[in-house]
PDB file of C-alpha atoms in Angstrom:
ATOM      1  CA  GLU A  26       9.933 135.540 134.896  1.00 65.00           C
ATOM      2  CA  ALA A  27      11.549 139.273 133.845  1.00 82.00           C
ATOM      3  CA  GLY A  28      14.617 139.347 131.692  1.00 94.00           C
ATOM      4  CA  VAL A  29      17.630 141.583 131.919  1.00 97.00           C
ATOM      5  CA  VAL A  30      16.788 145.237 132.147  1.00 97.00           C
ATOM      6  CA  GLN A  31      18.808 147.848 130.891  1.00 98.00           C
ATOM      7  CA  SER A  32      18.478 151.417 130.616  1.00 97.00           C
ATOM      8  CA  PRO A  33      18.490 154.058 129.078  1.00 97.00           C
ATOM      9  CA  ARG A  34      17.843 152.416 125.510  1.00 97.00           C
ATOM     10  CA  TYR A  35      19.477 155.114 123.666  1.00 97.00           C
ATOM     11  CA  LYS A  36      21.612 157.852 124.716  1.00 98.00           C
ATOM     12  CA  ILE A  37      23.271 160.629 122.642  1.00 98.00           C
ATOM     13  CA  ILE A  38      25.907 162.949 123.825  1.00 97.00           C
ATOM     14  CA  GLU A  39      28.900 165.061 123.240  1.00 97.00           C
ATOM     15  CA  LYS A  40      32.283 164.003 123.333  1.00 96.00           C
ATOM     16  CA  LYS A  41      33.969 164.702 126.732  1.00 97.00           C
ATOM     17  CA  GLN A  42      30.762 164.226 128.465  1.00 97.00           C
ATOM     18  CA  PRO A  43      30.008 161.722 131.092  1.00 98.00           C
ATOM     19  CA  VAL A  44      27.600 158.674 130.167  1.00 98.00           C
ATOM     20  CA  ALA A  45      26.308 156.143 132.854  1.00 98.00           C
ATOM     21  CA  PHE A  46      24.763 152.741 131.841  1.00 98.00           C
ATOM     22  CA  TRP A  47      22.467 150.753 134.338  1.00 98.00           C
ATOM     23  CA  CYS A  48      21.633 146.909 134.568  1.00 98.00           C
ATOM     24  CA  ASN A  49      19.274 144.749 136.463  1.00 97.00           C
ATOM     25  CA  PRO A  50      20.092 141.053 135.677  1.00 96.00           C
ATOM     26  CA  ILE A  51      17.585 138.096 136.151  1.00 95.00           C
ATOM     27  CA  SER A  52      16.881 137.390 139.876  1.00 93.00           C
ATOM     28  CA  GLY A  53      19.241 134.768 140.967  1.00 91.00           C
ATOM     29  CA  HIS A  54      21.919 134.940 138.646  1.00 92.00           C
ATOM     30  CA  ASN A  55      25.236 135.626 140.341  1.00 91.00           C
ATOM     31  CA  THR A  56      27.185 136.409 137.138  1.00 92.00           C
ATOM     32  CA  LEU A  57      27.143 139.862 135.308  1.00 95.00           C
ATOM     33  CA  TYR A  58      28.757 140.946 132.296  1.00 96.00           C
ATOM     34  CA  TRP A  59      29.122 144.239 130.364  1.00 97.00           C
ATOM     35  CA  TYR A  60      29.756 143.773 126.626  1.00 97.00           C
ATOM     36  CA  ARG A  61      30.414 146.531 123.892  1.00 98.00           C
ATOM     37  CA  GLN A  62      29.218 145.560 120.418  1.00 97.00           C
ATOM     38  CA  ASN A  63      30.281 147.623 117.725  1.00 96.00           C
ATOM     39  CA  LEU A  64      28.320 147.691 114.386  1.00 93.00           C
ATOM     40  CA  GLY A  65      28.654 144.619 112.502  1.00 92.00           C
ATOM     41  CA  GLN A  66      30.595 142.940 115.424  1.00 94.00           C
ATOM     42  CA  GLY A  67      30.166 140.345 117.668  1.00 95.00           C
ATOM     43  CA  PRO A  68      30.007 141.324 121.589  1.00 96.00           C
ATOM     44  CA  GLU A  69      33.418 141.765 123.246  1.00 96.00           C
ATOM     45  CA  LEU A  70      33.277 141.444 126.705  1.00 95.00           C
ATOM     46  CA  LEU A  71      34.436 144.292 129.102  1.00 97.00           C
ATOM     47  CA  ILE A  72      33.992 143.344 132.430  1.00 96.00           C
ATOM     48  CA  ARG A  73      32.478 140.078 134.333  1.00 94.00           C
ATOM     49  CA  TYR A  74      31.362 139.993 137.816  1.00 94.00           C
ATOM     50  CA  GLU A  75      30.925 137.403 140.230  1.00 91.00           C
ATOM     51  CA  ASN A  76      28.491 138.504 142.995  1.00 90.00           C
ATOM     52  CA  GLU A  77      30.329 141.785 143.788  1.00 91.00           C
ATOM     53  CA  GLU A  78      33.806 140.841 142.725  1.00 91.00           C
ATOM     54  CA  ALA A  79      34.904 141.767 139.194  1.00 93.00           C
ATOM     55  CA  VAL A  80      36.688 138.674 138.400  1.00 90.00           C
ATOM     56  CA  ASP A  81      37.659 139.573 134.659  1.00 90.00           C
ATOM     57  CA  ASP A  82      38.313 143.527 133.712  1.00 92.00           C
ATOM     58  CA  SER A  83      41.305 142.896 131.467  1.00 90.00           C
ATOM     59  CA  GLN A  84      39.507 144.409 128.633  1.00 92.00           C
ATOM     60  CA  LEU A  85      37.844 147.477 130.366  1.00 95.00           C
ATOM     61  CA  PRO A  86      39.749 150.583 129.268  1.00 93.00           C
ATOM     62  CA  LYS A  87      40.344 151.711 132.776  1.00 92.00           C
ATOM     63  CA  ASP A  88      41.545 155.154 132.060  1.00 95.00           C
ATOM     64  CA  ARG A  89      37.734 156.449 131.219  1.00 97.00           C
ATOM     65  CA  PHE A  90      35.786 153.085 132.312  1.00 97.00           C
ATOM     66  CA  SER A  91      34.231 152.191 135.549  1.00 97.00           C
ATOM     67  CA  ALA A  92      31.905 149.857 136.561  1.00 97.00           C
ATOM     68  CA  GLU A  93      30.476 148.784 140.091  1.00 96.00           C
ATOM     69  CA  ARG A  94      27.961 146.207 141.247  1.00 95.00           C
ATOM     70  CA  LEU A  95      27.239 146.982 144.618  1.00 83.00           C
ATOM     71  CA  LYS A  96      25.305 144.325 146.830  1.00 86.00           C
ATOM     72  CA  GLY A  97      25.771 141.920 144.089  1.00 84.00           C
ATOM     73  CA  VAL A  98      22.571 142.697 141.934  1.00 92.00           C
ATOM     74  CA  ASP A  99      22.241 145.853 139.800  1.00 96.00           C
ATOM     75  CA  SER A 100      25.337 146.933 138.201  1.00 97.00           C
ATOM     76  CA  THR A 101      26.281 150.444 136.491  1.00 98.00           C
ATOM     77  CA  LEU A 102      28.882 151.022 133.663  1.00 98.00           C
ATOM     78  CA  LYS A 103      30.182 154.586 133.378  1.00 98.00           C
ATOM     79  CA  ILE A 104      32.496 156.214 130.422  1.00 98.00           C
ATOM     80  CA  GLN A 105      34.182 159.612 131.518  1.00 97.00           C
ATOM     81  CA  PRO A 106      35.001 161.342 129.514  1.00 97.00           C
ATOM     82  CA  ALA A 107      33.249 159.686 126.213  1.00 97.00           C
ATOM     83  CA  GLU A 108      35.015 159.711 122.965  1.00 97.00           C
ATOM     84  CA  LEU A 109      34.041 159.392 119.419  1.00 97.00           C
ATOM     85  CA  GLY A 110      35.292 155.989 119.259  1.00 96.00           C
ATOM     86  CA  ASP A 111      32.790 154.873 122.306  1.00 97.00           C
ATOM     87  CA  SER A 112      29.599 154.767 120.364  1.00 98.00           C
ATOM     88  CA  ALA A 113      28.339 151.316 120.380  1.00 97.00           C
ATOM     89  CA  VAL A 114      25.888 149.187 121.582  1.00 97.00           C
ATOM     90  CA  TYR A 115      26.592 148.235 125.254  1.00 98.00           C
ATOM     91  CA  LEU A 116      25.154 145.047 126.503  1.00 98.00           C
ATOM     92  CA  CYS A 117      24.447 143.530 129.771  1.00 97.00           C
ATOM     93  CA  ALA A 118      23.999 139.830 130.379  1.00 96.00           C
ATOM     94  CA  SER A 119      23.499 137.460 133.324  1.00 95.00           C
ATOM     95  CA  SER A 120      24.165 133.693 134.053  1.00 92.00           C
ATOM     96  CA  ILE A 121      23.163 131.667 136.994  1.00 87.00           C
ATOM     97  CA  ILE A 122      26.990 130.915 137.385  1.00 74.00           C
ATOM     98  CA  ALA A 123      30.016 130.757 135.732  1.00 66.00           C
ATOM     99  CA  GLY A 124      33.251 129.688 136.562  1.00 68.00           C
ATOM    100  CA  VAL A 125      35.670 127.334 134.604  1.00 71.00           C
ATOM    101  CA  VAL A 126      33.024 126.608 132.369  1.00 77.00           C
ATOM    102  CA  ALA A 127      30.998 129.156 130.601  1.00 78.00           C
ATOM    103  CA  ASP A 128      27.118 129.047 131.356  1.00 84.00           C
ATOM    104  CA  THR A 129      24.213 130.164 129.257  1.00 91.00           C
ATOM    105  CA  GLN A 130      23.998 133.792 129.022  1.00 94.00           C
ATOM    106  CA  TYR A 131      21.037 135.888 129.004  1.00 95.00           C
ATOM    107  CA  PHE A 132      21.112 139.494 127.466  1.00 96.00           C
ATOM    108  CA  GLY A 133      19.439 142.547 127.998  1.00 97.00           C
ATOM    109  CA  PRO A 134      18.140 144.608 124.852  1.00 96.00           C
ATOM    110  CA  GLY A 135      21.302 146.917 125.264  1.00 97.00           C
ATOM    111  CA  THR A 136      21.992 150.570 125.105  1.00 97.00           C
ATOM    112  CA  ARG A 137      22.806 152.434 121.974  1.00 97.00           C
ATOM    113  CA  LEU A 138      25.477 155.171 122.559  1.00 98.00           C
ATOM    114  CA  THR A 139      26.185 157.697 120.131  1.00 98.00           C
ATOM    115  CA  VAL A 140      28.917 160.017 120.720  1.00 98.00           C
ATOM    116  CA  LEU A 141      29.188 163.336 118.437  1.00 97.00           C
TER     117      LEU A 141
ATOM    118  CA  SER B   4      40.214 139.668 119.694  1.00 44.00           C
ATOM    119  CA  GLN B   5      37.586 137.413 118.246  1.00 49.00           C
ATOM    120  CA  GLN B   6      38.500 133.648 117.989  1.00 60.00           C
ATOM    121  CA  GLY B   7      35.477 132.691 116.151  1.00 70.00           C
ATOM    122  CA  GLU B   8      35.208 133.310 112.394  1.00 85.00           C
ATOM    123  CA  GLU B   9      31.787 132.950 110.895  1.00 90.00           C
ATOM    124  CA  ASP B  10      30.965 131.952 107.411  1.00 91.00           C
ATOM    125  CA  PRO B  11      29.472 133.337 105.345  1.00 95.00           C
ATOM    126  CA  GLN B  12      29.078 136.720 106.835  1.00 95.00           C
ATOM    127  CA  ALA B  13      25.749 137.117 105.069  1.00 96.00           C
ATOM    128  CA  LEU B  14      23.264 134.673 103.609  1.00 97.00           C
ATOM    129  CA  SER B  15      20.072 135.479 101.851  1.00 97.00           C
ATOM    130  CA  ILE B  16      17.290 132.470 100.836  1.00 97.00           C
ATOM    131  CA  GLN B  17      13.967 131.864 100.309  1.00 97.00           C
ATOM    132  CA  GLU B  18      11.144 130.837 103.132  1.00 98.00           C
ATOM    133  CA  GLY B  19      11.088 126.895 103.180  1.00 97.00           C
ATOM    134  CA  GLU B  20      14.827 126.674 102.263  1.00 98.00           C
ATOM    135  CA  ASN B  21      17.400 125.568 104.951  1.00 98.00           C
ATOM    136  CA  ALA B  22      20.221 127.653 106.011  1.00 97.00           C
ATOM    137  CA  THR B  23      23.618 126.587 107.129  1.00 98.00           C
ATOM    138  CA  MET B  24      26.276 128.728 109.179  1.00 97.00           C
ATOM    139  CA  ASN B  25      29.498 127.835 109.984  1.00 97.00           C
ATOM    140  CA  CYS B  26      31.927 128.573 112.815  1.00 96.00           C
ATOM    141  CA  SER B  27      35.833 127.987 113.060  1.00 96.00           C
ATOM    142  CA  TYR B  28      37.939 128.369 116.315  1.00 94.00           C
ATOM    143  CA  LYS B  29      41.628 128.331 117.100  1.00 91.00           C
ATOM    144  CA  THR B  30      42.338 126.771 120.180  1.00 90.00           C
ATOM    145  CA  SER B  31      40.430 124.027 122.654  1.00 91.00           C
ATOM    146  CA  ILE B  32      37.071 124.974 124.071  1.00 91.00           C
ATOM    147  CA  ASN B  33      34.883 123.595 126.619  1.00 91.00           C
ATOM    148  CA  ASN B  34      31.982 124.449 124.607  1.00 93.00           C
ATOM    149  CA  LEU B  35      30.609 126.270 121.728  1.00 95.00           C
ATOM    150  CA  GLN B  36      27.237 128.463 122.246  1.00 96.00           C
ATOM    151  CA  TRP B  37      24.920 129.923 119.211  1.00 97.00           C
ATOM    152  CA  TYR B  38      22.995 132.970 119.667  1.00 97.00           C
ATOM    153  CA  ARG B  39      20.594 134.889 117.497  1.00 98.00           C
ATOM    154  CA  GLN B  40      20.196 138.553 117.625  1.00 97.00           C
ATOM    155  CA  ASN B  41      17.287 140.235 115.710  1.00 95.00           C
ATOM    156  CA  SER B  42      17.785 143.897 114.655  1.00 92.00           C
ATOM    157  CA  GLY B  43      18.304 146.082 117.586  1.00 87.00           C
ATOM    158  CA  ARG B  44      17.828 143.614 120.365  1.00 90.00           C
ATOM    159  CA  GLY B  45      20.083 141.862 122.702  1.00 92.00           C
ATOM    160  CA  LEU B  46      21.179 138.329 121.991  1.00 96.00           C
ATOM    161  CA  VAL B  47      19.172 135.153 122.243  1.00 97.00           C
ATOM    162  CA  HIS B  48      20.716 131.829 123.393  1.00 96.00           C
ATOM    163  CA  LEU B  49      19.876 128.856 120.937  1.00 97.00           C
ATOM    164  CA  ILE B  50      22.102 125.772 121.821  1.00 97.00           C
ATOM    165  CA  LEU B  51      25.158 124.899 123.705  1.00 95.00           C
ATOM    166  CA  ILE B  52      27.195 121.987 122.739  1.00 96.00           C
ATOM    167  CA  ARG B  53      29.836 120.518 124.809  1.00 94.00           C
ATOM    168  CA  SER B  54      33.045 119.432 123.568  1.00 94.00           C
ATOM    169  CA  ASN B  55      32.514 115.700 123.977  1.00 95.00           C
ATOM    170  CA  GLU B  56      29.245 116.343 121.855  1.00 96.00           C
ATOM    171  CA  ARG B  57      28.939 115.896 118.235  1.00 97.00           C
ATOM    172  CA  GLU B  58      25.351 116.776 117.457  1.00 98.00           C
ATOM    173  CA  LYS B  59      22.624 118.479 119.422  1.00 97.00           C
ATOM    174  CA  HIS B  60      18.952 119.434 118.193  1.00 96.00           C
ATOM    175  CA  SER B  61      16.508 121.937 119.397  1.00 96.00           C
ATOM    176  CA  GLY B  62      13.382 122.178 117.183  1.00 97.00           C
ATOM    177  CA  ARG B  63      14.282 123.404 113.445  1.00 97.00           C
ATOM    178  CA  LEU B  64      17.919 123.811 114.696  1.00 98.00           C
ATOM    179  CA  ARG B  65      20.599 121.411 114.263  1.00 98.00           C
ATOM    180  CA  VAL B  66      24.287 121.936 115.504  1.00 98.00           C
ATOM    181  CA  THR B  67      27.178 119.819 114.979  1.00 98.00           C
ATOM    182  CA  LEU B  68      30.846 120.077 116.518  1.00 98.00           C
ATOM    183  CA  ASP B  69      33.791 118.546 115.097  1.00 97.00           C
ATOM    184  CA  THR B  70      36.636 119.261 117.217  1.00 95.00           C
ATOM    185  CA  SER B  71      39.339 117.723 115.133  1.00 96.00           C
ATOM    186  CA  LYS B  72      38.682 120.352 112.669  1.00 96.00           C
ATOM    187  CA  LYS B  73      37.836 123.310 115.135  1.00 95.00           C
ATOM    188  CA  SER B  74      34.592 123.836 113.555  1.00 96.00           C
ATOM    189  CA  SER B  75      30.875 124.088 114.426  1.00 97.00           C
ATOM    190  CA  SER B  76      27.982 124.331 112.075  1.00 98.00           C
ATOM    191  CA  LEU B  77      24.188 125.499 112.721  1.00 98.00           C
ATOM    192  CA  LEU B  78      21.600 124.262 110.273  1.00 98.00           C
ATOM    193  CA  ILE B  79      17.849 126.129 110.207  1.00 98.00           C
ATOM    194  CA  THR B  80      15.840 123.761 108.535  1.00 98.00           C
ATOM    195  CA  ALA B  81      12.608 125.025 106.684  1.00 98.00           C
ATOM    196  CA  SER B  82      13.566 128.648 107.423  1.00 98.00           C
ATOM    197  CA  ARG B  83      10.854 131.293 107.892  1.00 97.00           C
ATOM    198  CA  ALA B  84      11.109 135.110 107.402  1.00 97.00           C
ATOM    199  CA  ALA B  85      11.054 135.341 111.518  1.00 96.00           C
ATOM    200  CA  ASP B  86      14.572 133.733 111.301  1.00 98.00           C
ATOM    201  CA  THR B  87      15.947 136.671 109.541  1.00 98.00           C
ATOM    202  CA  ALA B  88      18.486 137.994 112.034  1.00 98.00           C
ATOM    203  CA  SER B  89      22.105 137.804 112.676  1.00 97.00           C
ATOM    204  CA  TYR B  90      23.628 134.424 114.110  1.00 98.00           C
ATOM    205  CA  PHE B  91      26.631 134.256 116.279  1.00 97.00           C
ATOM    206  CA  CYS B  92      28.868 131.711 117.708  1.00 96.00           C
ATOM    207  CA  ALA B  93      30.457 131.961 121.044  1.00 96.00           C
ATOM    208  CA  THR B  94      33.527 129.775 122.140  1.00 94.00           C
ATOM    209  CA  ASP B  95      34.084 128.948 125.755  1.00 90.00           C
ATOM    210  CA  LEU B  96      37.863 128.661 125.690  1.00 85.00           C
ATOM    211  CA  TYR B  97      39.638 125.721 127.514  1.00 81.00           C
ATOM    212  CA  ASN B  98      41.222 127.097 130.750  1.00 77.00           C
ATOM    213  CA  GLN B  99      40.149 130.624 130.144  1.00 76.00           C
ATOM    214  CA  GLY B 100      37.748 130.804 133.353  1.00 75.00           C
ATOM    215  CA  GLY B 101      34.541 130.533 131.461  1.00 79.00           C
ATOM    216  CA  LYS B 102      34.997 133.409 129.276  1.00 85.00           C
ATOM    217  CA  LEU B 103      32.764 133.398 125.933  1.00 91.00           C
ATOM    218  CA  ILE B 104      34.448 134.848 122.822  1.00 93.00           C
ATOM    219  CA  PHE B 105      32.172 135.590 119.997  1.00 95.00           C
ATOM    220  CA  GLY B 106      32.598 135.735 116.530  1.00 94.00           C
ATOM    221  CA  GLN B 107      31.482 138.220 113.937  1.00 95.00           C
ATOM    222  CA  GLY B 108      28.159 136.658 113.221  1.00 96.00           C
ATOM    223  CA  THR B 109      26.534 135.636 110.038  1.00 97.00           C
ATOM    224  CA  GLU B 110      23.431 137.850 108.752  1.00 97.00           C
ATOM    225  CA  LEU B 111      20.692 136.133 107.820  1.00 98.00           C
ATOM    226  CA  SER B 112      17.932 137.181 105.434  1.00 98.00           C
ATOM    227  CA  VAL B 113      14.967 134.866 104.813  1.00 98.00           C
ATOM    228  CA  LYS B 114      12.669 136.092 102.132  1.00 96.00           C
ATOM    229  CA  PRO B 115       8.951 135.427 101.736  1.00 93.00           C
TER     230      PRO B 115
END
């Protein structure tokens, strides 16, 4: 069974430029998560999808970040414009289902973003 | 904000020794999960322990949960160099709709 796929693995951009990250979750997983992980820290949730619906985007900086999950499968996270403080690893995860209680999450390898 | 606090932040041991990592949290939970992250990789799920469970085992891993003290520990027995990684606890807070809050992690180094 294929795991969570993310691309690109690395991205270096100048500040104020846009950037997009792509995630393909494990087949059959209804719930998809985007996390940001700063150096030396644990992941912090940005947004969670149940199928196509964003059920928790309370920590997504909506002035510059956007996300979509069309057809309830693949997802894209975008930053426009990027700032220096956005340098981090962006992790995508999926789980079979989530609701009242958190299920086991399966993580992709992440995209390491460097903003110069 | 991160609820789980892990201790120690870093741990260095010799192969064959046991490694113990601790996680404390502040509010009631549904479950607590432990994940491992090798350098430059994503996180890998190790164990999930529910709030009504006190101990779980998986191979060389043993997790305990003390809800009265709001703490958990992860024990790795007979460590190997391949166990070198960062270990994170993640709490599923009660009444938060299945949201996981990750701690800052313990960086474990196992020297051959």
